[in-house]
Structure formats: C-alpha cells, structure tokens
XYZ file of C-alpha atoms in Angstrom:
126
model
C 0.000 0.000 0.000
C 2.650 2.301 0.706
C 4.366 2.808 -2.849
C 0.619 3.399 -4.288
C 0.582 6.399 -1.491
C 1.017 9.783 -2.792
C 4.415 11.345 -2.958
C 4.654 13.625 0.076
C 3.751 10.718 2.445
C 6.510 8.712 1.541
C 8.924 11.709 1.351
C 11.325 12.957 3.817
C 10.029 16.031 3.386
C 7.830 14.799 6.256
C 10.975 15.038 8.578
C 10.974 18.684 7.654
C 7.221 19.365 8.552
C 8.377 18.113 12.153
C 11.358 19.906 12.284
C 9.053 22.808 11.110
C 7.653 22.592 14.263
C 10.426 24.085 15.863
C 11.035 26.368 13.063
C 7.731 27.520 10.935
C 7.970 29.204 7.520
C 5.760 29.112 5.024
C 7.299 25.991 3.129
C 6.051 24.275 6.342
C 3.040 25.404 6.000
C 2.551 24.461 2.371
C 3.706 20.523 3.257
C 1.491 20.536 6.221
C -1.262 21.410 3.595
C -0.476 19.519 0.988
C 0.161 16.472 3.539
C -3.303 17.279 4.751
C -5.179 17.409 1.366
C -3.104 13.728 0.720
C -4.230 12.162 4.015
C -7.893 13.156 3.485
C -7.174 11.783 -0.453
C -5.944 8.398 1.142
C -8.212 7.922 3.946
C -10.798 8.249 0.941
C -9.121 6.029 -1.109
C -7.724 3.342 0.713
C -9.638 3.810 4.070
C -8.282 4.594 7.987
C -6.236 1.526 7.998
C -3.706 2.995 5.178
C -3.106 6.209 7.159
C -2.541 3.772 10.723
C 0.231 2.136 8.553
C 1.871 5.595 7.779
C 1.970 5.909 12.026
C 5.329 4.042 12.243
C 7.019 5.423 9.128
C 6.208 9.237 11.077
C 7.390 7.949 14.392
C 10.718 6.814 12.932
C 11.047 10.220 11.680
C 10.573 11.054 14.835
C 13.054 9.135 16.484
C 15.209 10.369 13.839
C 14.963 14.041 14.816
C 15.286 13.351 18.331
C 18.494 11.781 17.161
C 19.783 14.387 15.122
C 18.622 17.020 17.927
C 20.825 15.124 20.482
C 23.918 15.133 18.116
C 23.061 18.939 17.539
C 23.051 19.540 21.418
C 26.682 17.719 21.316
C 28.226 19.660 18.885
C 27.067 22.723 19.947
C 28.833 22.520 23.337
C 31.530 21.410 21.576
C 31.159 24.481 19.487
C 30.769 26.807 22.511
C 33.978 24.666 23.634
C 36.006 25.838 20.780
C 35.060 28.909 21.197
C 36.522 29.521 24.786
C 39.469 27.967 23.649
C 39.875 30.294 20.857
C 39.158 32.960 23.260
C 41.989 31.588 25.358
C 44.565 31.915 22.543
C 43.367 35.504 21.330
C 44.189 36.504 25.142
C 47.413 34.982 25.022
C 48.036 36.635 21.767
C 47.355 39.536 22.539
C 49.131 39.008 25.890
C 52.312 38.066 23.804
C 52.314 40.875 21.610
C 52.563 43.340 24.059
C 55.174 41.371 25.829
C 57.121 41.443 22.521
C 56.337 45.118 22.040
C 57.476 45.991 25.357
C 60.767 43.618 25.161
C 61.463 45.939 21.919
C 61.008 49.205 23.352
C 63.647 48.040 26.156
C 66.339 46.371 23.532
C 65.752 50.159 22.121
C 66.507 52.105 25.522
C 69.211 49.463 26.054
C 70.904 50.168 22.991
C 70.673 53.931 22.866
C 72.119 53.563 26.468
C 75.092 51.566 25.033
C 75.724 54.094 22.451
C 75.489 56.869 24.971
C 78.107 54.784 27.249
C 80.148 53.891 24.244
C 80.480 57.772 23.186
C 81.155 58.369 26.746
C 84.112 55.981 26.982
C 85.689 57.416 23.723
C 85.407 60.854 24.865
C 87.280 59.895 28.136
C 89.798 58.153 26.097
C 89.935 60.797 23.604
C-alpha cells in the first residue's frame, strides 16, 4: 500500500514538517497542507487503515529528529567549547604581543644607552 501512497507521504520532506515545528515558515506550512489534502485523499481512497500504517514510518522520523537534535546539542557545546578555547589563545596573543612590544622598546633604551656609554668611553679616552 505504501508505494501506491502519494508522494509527500513517503517523502522525507515529512521530517521537515516536524522539524518545522520548531522552526515555521511558510514551506512548512505548504507541506502541512499539501500532507493534509493527501491524508484526506488516502483515507478516501484506501480507508483509515492505510493512514494507521503511515503511524510508524512518522514515528521513525521522529526518532530520527530526536536523534539528530541530540547530536546537535553535542556539537554545539563542543562548538561553545572551541570557542573559549579560541578565546583563550586571542588573550594569550594579545598578551604576547605586548610582551614582545614591550621587550622591543627596552632592547631600544638598552641600545641607545650603550651608544650613549660607548660615546662616553671614547670621549674619556679621547
């Protein structure tokens, strides 16, 4: 019974009507419609029983979701994870930089400071 069922029904784009539930737009709107208008077509057609076996094919669906909303959740921490860490390493950066920067402007005191000492030294030799 199920390949003589109309498209939509046998689609995954039933997986998007549910995840449309979290999310509605109007393409959600037109499958929920359209998924409507085919239901009432096969419970005309081939009676209640045809639409009862379309309950497991939706709850697998469902299942599926849930799974793919679980592995969502998990890479999203790891996501926000990543994120700290890179915020950890843009501090130290930054933290380095300066450390350079400040390292240079003392190599550049120290070495006017030798040339001062070295002109010193030849002027008391001189």
């Amino acid at each position: 019974i199920l390949t003589k069922m109309p498209p939509v029904t046998r689609s995954s784009k039933l997986l998007h009507i549910i995840i449309g539930l979290f999310f509605i737009d109007q393409e959600v709107i037109d499958l929920v419609s359209m998924l409507y208008n085919e239901l009432k077509s096969v419970k005309a057609t081939y009676g209640e029983d045809a639409i009862e076996k379309l309950v497991p094919h939706v709850g697998s669906l469902v299942t599926r979701l849930n799974d793919l909303s679980k592995d969502n959740s998990g890479l999203n921490q790891e996501i926000d994870h990543l994120r700290d860490n890179l915020a950890s390493v843009e501090h130290r950066c930054i933290d380095l930089n300066n450390s350079y920067k400040d390292k240079s402007v003392m190599c550049c005191e120290l070495e006017e400071q030798y040339d001062a000492d070295v002109a010193s030294l030849n002027a008391q030799l001189a």
